mmCIF file of C-alpha atoms in Angstrom:
data_model
loop_
_atom_site.group_PDB
_atom_site.id
_atom_site.type_symbol
_atom_site.label_atom_id
_atom_site.label_comp_id
_atom_site.label_asym_id
_atom_site.label_seq_id
_atom_site.Cartn_x
_atom_site.Cartn_y
_atom_site.Cartn_z
ATOM 1 C CA MET A 97 51.637 125.666 52.217
ATOM 2 C CA TYR A 98 56.128 126.526 50.483
ATOM 3 C CA LEU A 99 56.025 122.774 50.256
ATOM 4 C CA VAL A 100 52.625 122.616 48.483
ATOM 5 C CA SER A 101 53.225 125.683 46.425
ATOM 6 C CA LEU A 102 56.408 124.250 45.448
ATOM 7 C CA ALA A 103 55.099 120.444 44.401
ATOM 8 C CA LEU A 104 52.653 122.746 42.427
ATOM 9 C CA GLU A 105 55.290 125.058 40.991
ATOM 10 C CA TYR A 106 57.910 121.581 40.195
ATOM 11 C CA GLY A 107 54.587 119.096 39.105
ATOM 12 C CA ALA A 108 52.513 122.022 36.990
ATOM 13 C CA PRO A 109 55.851 122.558 33.941
ATOM 14 C CA VAL A 110 56.876 118.884 33.660
ATOM 15 C CA LEU A 111 53.067 118.017 33.432
ATOM 16 C CA VAL A 112 53.260 121.249 30.404
ATOM 17 C CA PHE A 113 56.302 119.311 28.685
ATOM 18 C CA TYR A 114 55.168 115.590 29.332
ATOM 19 C CA TRP A 115 51.925 116.861 26.926
ATOM 20 C CA PHE A 116 54.819 117.099 24.219
ATOM 21 C CA GLY A 117 55.587 113.669 24.537
ATOM 22 C CA ASP A 118 52.364 112.375 24.877
ATOM 23 C CA TYR A 119 49.808 114.360 23.907
ATOM 24 C CA TYR A 120 47.222 113.491 26.444
ATOM 25 C CA SER A 121 43.562 115.888 26.522
ATOM 26 C CA LEU A 122 43.735 119.139 25.652
ATOM 27 C CA ALA A 123 41.291 119.601 29.091
ATOM 28 C CA LEU A 124 44.124 118.558 30.920
ATOM 29 C CA LEU A 125 47.009 120.541 29.423
ATOM 30 C CA VAL A 126 44.698 123.873 29.871
ATOM 31 C CA GLN A 127 44.577 122.651 33.204
ATOM 32 C CA ALA A 128 48.706 122.509 34.025
ATOM 33 C CA ILE A 129 49.332 126.113 31.706
ATOM 34 C CA ILE A 130 46.226 127.231 34.411
ATOM 35 C CA MET A 131 47.799 125.701 37.372
ATOM 36 C CA ILE A 132 51.057 127.338 37.190
ATOM 37 C CA GLY A 133 49.604 131.294 36.747
ATOM 38 C CA VAL A 134 48.048 130.388 39.577
ATOM 39 C CA GLN A 135 50.237 128.979 41.634
ATOM 40 C CA MET A 136 52.982 131.795 40.804
ATOM 41 C CA VAL A 137 51.000 134.006 41.834
ATOM 42 C CA LEU A 138 50.053 132.707 45.281
ATOM 43 C CA LEU A 139 54.030 131.916 45.561
ATOM 44 C CA LYS A 140 53.909 135.988 45.127
ATOM 45 C CA VAL A 141 51.533 136.557 47.823
ATOM 46 C CA ALA A 142 52.875 133.849 50.168
ATOM 47 C CA LEU A 143 56.702 135.621 49.965
ATOM 48 C CA ASP A 144 54.789 139.248 50.545
ATOM 49 C CA ASN A 145 52.983 138.572 53.426
ATOM 50 C CA ARG A 146 55.782 136.584 55.521
ATOM 51 C CA PRO A 147 55.196 135.741 59.348
ATOM 52 C CA SER A 148 57.451 136.995 61.296
ATOM 53 C CA PRO A 149 59.977 134.720 63.272
ATOM 54 C CA GLY A 150 58.399 134.032 66.955
ATOM 55 C CA ALA A 151 56.064 132.580 69.106
ATOM 56 C CA ARG A 152 51.733 132.829 68.052
ATOM 57 C CA ASP A 153 49.638 131.261 69.803
ATOM 58 C CA GLY A 154 51.964 129.089 72.045
ATOM 59 C CA VAL A 155 54.016 127.782 68.627
ATOM 60 C CA GLU A 156 57.411 128.597 67.393
ATOM 61 C CA HIS A 157 57.242 129.977 64.316
ATOM 62 C CA VAL A 158 60.189 130.072 62.317
ATOM 63 C CA PRO A 159 59.764 130.051 58.612
ATOM 64 C CA PHE A 160 62.378 130.316 57.272
ATOM 65 C CA SER A 161 65.075 128.681 58.903
ATOM 66 C CA SER A 162 66.371 125.768 56.882
ATOM 67 C CA GLU A 163 66.196 123.131 59.553
ATOM 68 C CA ASN A 164 62.883 121.561 61.233
ATOM 69 C CA SER A 165 61.930 119.944 64.112
ATOM 70 C CA ASP A 166 63.268 116.826 63.779
ATOM 71 C CA GLY A 167 66.845 118.704 63.316
ATOM 72 C CA PHE A 168 67.335 117.536 59.565
ATOM 73 C CA SER A 169 68.382 120.327 58.089
ATOM 74 C CA ARG A 170 67.483 120.838 53.983
ATOM 75 C CA PRO A 171 70.543 120.769 51.317
ATOM 76 C CA TYR A 172 71.308 124.949 50.808
ATOM 77 C CA GLY A 173 68.345 125.676 52.513
ATOM 78 C CA PHE A 174 66.422 124.750 49.820
ATOM 79 C CA TRP A 175 62.685 126.784 49.380
ATOM 80 C CA GLN A 176 64.014 128.003 52.589
ATOM 81 C CA TRP A 177 65.287 131.322 51.289
ATOM 82 C CA LYS A 178 64.422 134.337 53.529
ATOM 83 C CA SER A 179 64.535 136.777 50.144
ATOM 84 C CA ALA A 180 61.778 136.265 47.187
ATOM 85 C CA LYS A 181 64.653 136.414 44.424
ATOM 86 C CA PRO A 182 66.095 132.738 44.535
ATOM 87 C CA TYR A 183 62.652 131.013 44.067
ATOM 88 C CA TRP A 184 61.628 133.330 41.193
ATOM 89 C CA LEU A 185 65.558 131.901 39.974
ATOM 90 C CA PHE A 186 65.344 128.430 40.782
ATOM 91 C CA LEU A 187 61.977 128.709 38.127
ATOM 92 C CA ALA A 188 63.090 130.084 35.967
ATOM 93 C CA TYR A 189 65.847 127.639 35.581
ATOM 94 C CA PHE A 190 64.272 124.801 35.964
ATOM 95 C CA LEU A 191 62.243 125.931 33.220
ATOM 96 C CA GLY A 192 65.053 126.718 31.036
ATOM 97 C CA ALA A 193 66.323 123.281 31.862
ATOM 98 C CA LEU A 194 63.339 121.446 30.600
ATOM 99 C CA SER A 195 63.116 124.395 27.553
ATOM 100 C CA PHE A 196 66.871 123.372 26.508
ATOM 101 C CA ILE A 197 66.123 119.445 26.607
ATOM 102 C CA GLN A 198 63.119 119.784 24.298
ATOM 103 C CA LEU A 199 64.299 122.282 21.909
ATOM 104 C CA PHE A 200 67.956 121.268 22.320
ATOM 105 C CA LEU A 201 68.490 117.388 22.730
ATOM 106 C CA ALA A 202 65.984 115.795 21.020
ATOM 107 C CA PRO A 203 67.527 111.883 21.206
ATOM 108 C CA ILE A 204 66.312 112.720 25.188
ATOM 109 C CA SER A 205 62.834 114.644 24.810
ATOM 110 C CA ARG A 206 61.420 111.832 22.147
ATOM 111 C CA SER A 207 62.902 109.239 24.264
ATOM 112 C CA GLU A 208 59.983 107.018 25.795
ATOM 113 C CA LEU A 209 61.344 106.837 29.426
ATOM 114 C CA TYR A 210 62.253 110.362 29.353
ATOM 115 C CA ILE A 211 58.605 110.818 28.383
ATOM 116 C CA SER A 212 57.191 108.771 31.236
ATOM 117 C CA SER A 213 59.696 109.902 33.463
ATOM 118 C CA LEU A 214 58.187 113.078 33.191
ATOM 119 C CA GLY A 215 54.713 112.024 33.387
ATOM 120 C CA TYR A 216 55.315 109.379 36.692
ATOM 121 C CA THR A 217 57.501 112.508 38.208
ATOM 122 C CA GLY A 218 54.959 115.202 37.918
ATOM 123 C CA LEU A 219 52.425 113.880 38.702
ATOM 124 C CA ALA A 220 53.753 111.372 41.682
ATOM 125 C CA VAL A 221 54.608 115.127 43.302
ATOM 126 C CA GLU A 222 51.351 116.026 42.988
ATOM 127 C CA ALA A 223 49.627 112.620 44.619
ATOM 128 C CA THR A 224 51.981 113.103 47.462
ATOM 129 C CA LEU A 225 50.743 116.122 48.529
ATOM 130 C CA PRO A 226 48.154 114.577 51.580
ATOM 131 C CA LEU A 227 51.588 112.497 53.309
ATOM 132 C CA PRO A 228 52.635 115.370 54.889
ATOM 133 C CA GLN A 229 49.244 115.809 56.111
ATOM 134 C CA ILE A 230 49.059 112.190 56.819
ATOM 135 C CA VAL A 231 52.465 112.416 59.082
ATOM 136 C CA ALA A 232 51.459 115.536 60.968
ATOM 137 C CA ASN A 233 48.537 113.785 61.699
ATOM 138 C CA HIS A 234 49.807 110.301 63.270
ATOM 139 C CA ARG A 235 52.488 111.625 65.145
ATOM 140 C CA ALA A 236 49.653 114.462 67.011
ATOM 141 C CA ARG A 237 47.502 111.707 67.097
ATOM 142 C CA ALA A 238 45.358 114.500 66.629
ATOM 143 C CA CYS A 239 44.140 116.299 63.393
ATOM 144 C CA LYS A 240 44.021 120.213 64.947
ATOM 145 C CA GLY A 241 43.516 122.038 62.174
ATOM 146 C CA PHE A 242 42.393 120.069 59.825
ATOM 147 C CA ARG A 243 39.097 120.834 58.851
ATOM 148 C CA LEU A 244 36.209 118.334 57.899
ATOM 149 C CA SER A 245 35.104 120.882 55.199
ATOM 150 C CA VAL A 246 38.338 120.267 53.161
ATOM 151 C CA LEU A 247 38.327 116.896 53.392
ATOM 152 C CA ALA A 248 35.621 116.394 51.934
ATOM 153 C CA ALA A 249 35.969 118.769 49.466
ATOM 154 C CA TRP A 250 39.659 116.650 48.277
ATOM 155 C CA ILE A 251 37.163 113.344 48.302
ATOM 156 C CA LEU A 252 34.620 115.346 46.484
ATOM 157 C CA GLY A 253 37.525 116.100 43.576
ATOM 158 C CA ASP A 254 39.228 112.497 43.471
ATOM 159 C CA MET A 255 36.155 111.131 42.632
ATOM 160 C CA MET A 256 35.766 113.670 40.002
ATOM 161 C CA LYS A 257 39.063 113.188 38.964
ATOM 162 C CA LEU A 258 38.272 109.400 38.651
ATOM 163 C CA GLY A 259 35.257 109.695 36.820
ATOM 164 C CA TYR A 260 37.184 111.861 34.112
ATOM 165 C CA PHE A 261 40.230 110.169 33.248
ATOM 166 C CA PHE A 262 38.742 106.142 33.343
ATOM 167 C CA PHE A 263 35.169 106.877 31.690
ATOM 168 C CA SER A 264 36.645 110.028 29.224
ATOM 169 C CA GLN A 265 36.883 109.693 25.393
ATOM 170 C CA GLU A 266 39.410 111.235 25.030
ATOM 171 C CA VAL A 267 42.671 111.030 25.561
ATOM 172 C CA ILE A 268 43.932 109.677 29.703
ATOM 173 C CA PRO A 269 47.309 108.336 29.596
ATOM 174 C CA TRP A 270 47.722 105.690 32.377
ATOM 175 C CA ALA A 271 50.242 107.984 34.376
ATOM 176 C CA PHE A 272 46.592 109.952 35.413
ATOM 177 C CA ARG A 273 45.068 107.425 37.055
ATOM 178 C CA LEU A 274 47.287 105.440 38.722
ATOM 179 C CA CYS A 275 48.442 108.653 40.596
ATOM 180 C CA ALA A 276 45.183 109.639 41.021
ATOM 181 C CA MET A 277 44.546 106.596 42.859
ATOM 182 C CA PHE A 278 47.507 106.846 44.929
ATOM 183 C CA GLN A 279 45.953 110.379 45.947
ATOM 184 C CA CYS A 280 42.911 108.736 47.437
ATOM 185 C CA VAL A 281 43.549 106.163 48.900
ATOM 186 C CA CYS A 282 45.635 108.825 50.950
ATOM 187 C CA ASP A 283 42.494 111.262 50.976
ATOM 188 C CA CYS A 284 40.477 108.460 51.925
ATOM 189 C CA TYR A 285 42.609 107.280 54.479
ATOM 190 C CA LEU A 286 42.712 110.833 55.849
ATOM 191 C CA GLY A 287 39.321 110.535 56.307
ATOM 192 C CA VAL A 288 40.035 107.343 58.965
ATOM 193 C CA GLN A 289 42.555 109.180 60.905
ATOM 194 C CA PHE A 290 39.885 112.159 61.426
ATOM 195 C CA TRP A 291 37.812 109.403 62.107
ATOM 196 C CA MET A 292 39.894 107.972 65.250
ATOM 197 C CA TYR A 293 40.918 110.576 66.244
ATOM 198 C CA ALA A 294 37.976 112.410 66.858
ATOM 199 C CA ARG A 295 36.677 109.777 68.038
ATOM 200 C CA SER A 296 39.543 109.465 70.371
ATOM 201 C CA SER A 297 39.415 112.832 71.170
ATOM 202 C CA PHE A 298 35.315 112.077 72.311
ATOM 203 C CA GLN A 299 35.738 108.559 74.398
ATOM 204 C CA THR A 300 38.646 110.902 76.060
ATOM 205 C CA ALA A 301 35.757 113.893 76.918
ATOM 206 C CA GLY A 302 33.377 111.345 77.978
ATOM 207 C CA SER A 303 36.449 110.312 80.575
ATOM 208 C CA SER A 304 36.755 113.246 81.685
ATOM 209 C CA MET A 305 33.440 114.178 82.436
ATOM 210 C CA GLU A 306 32.739 111.004 84.373
ATOM 211 C CA LEU A 307 35.610 111.345 86.073
ATOM 212 C CA GLY A 308 34.626 115.190 87.451
ATOM 213 C CA GLU A 309 30.853 114.125 88.027
ATOM 214 C CA LYS A 310 32.329 110.950 90.829
ATOM 215 C CA ASP A 311 34.033 113.893 92.259
ATOM 216 C CA LEU A 312 31.456 116.092 93.013
ATOM 217 C CA ARG A 313 29.519 113.071 94.585
ATOM 218 C CA MET A 314 32.816 112.227 96.542
ATOM 219 C CA THR A 315 32.508 115.900 97.885
#
């Protein structure tokens, strides 16, 4: 949840500043602005309703630990702070830095390299959101907790997004198209994982039932 909020809180503002260098579709700009507002509300709700540390359903929850299950510790506990203030300060400093570059460092803000970097970075952040789920499924060899309805909604959204990016008469930079195609590939691979692991679970359950029937016949 927190990684998703970080990705969207980072990507949407970058896309807004990207518009000043590459005047893409106004509809996409409005979408980015709305996303900023929505994600800020969701972040506040998540911070106000943080789960307390402890075991739940046999799983140990440490929501603000700076170290994950692999022993990797985030520098300065980034985006794992125990109080709400650092989250808002980080976002304020981040937006302030982008605004300063845009207003006072024209040679940088108008350079093709900087503009392209904003576009590809902001869009790549959103496009790579399925990767943690893919890795988690691969490690667990299962899709437990990942609903088929969510996967279907993601893939349907990808199809609609790609249709708009490639067939719209509006100005759509290639950064949008490439990152959307990458995200679609990731979501489709999630579908492959869902099929593989669901099939494996079904076969395992079937084998267990057969063994149980044999034991009953032997007794």
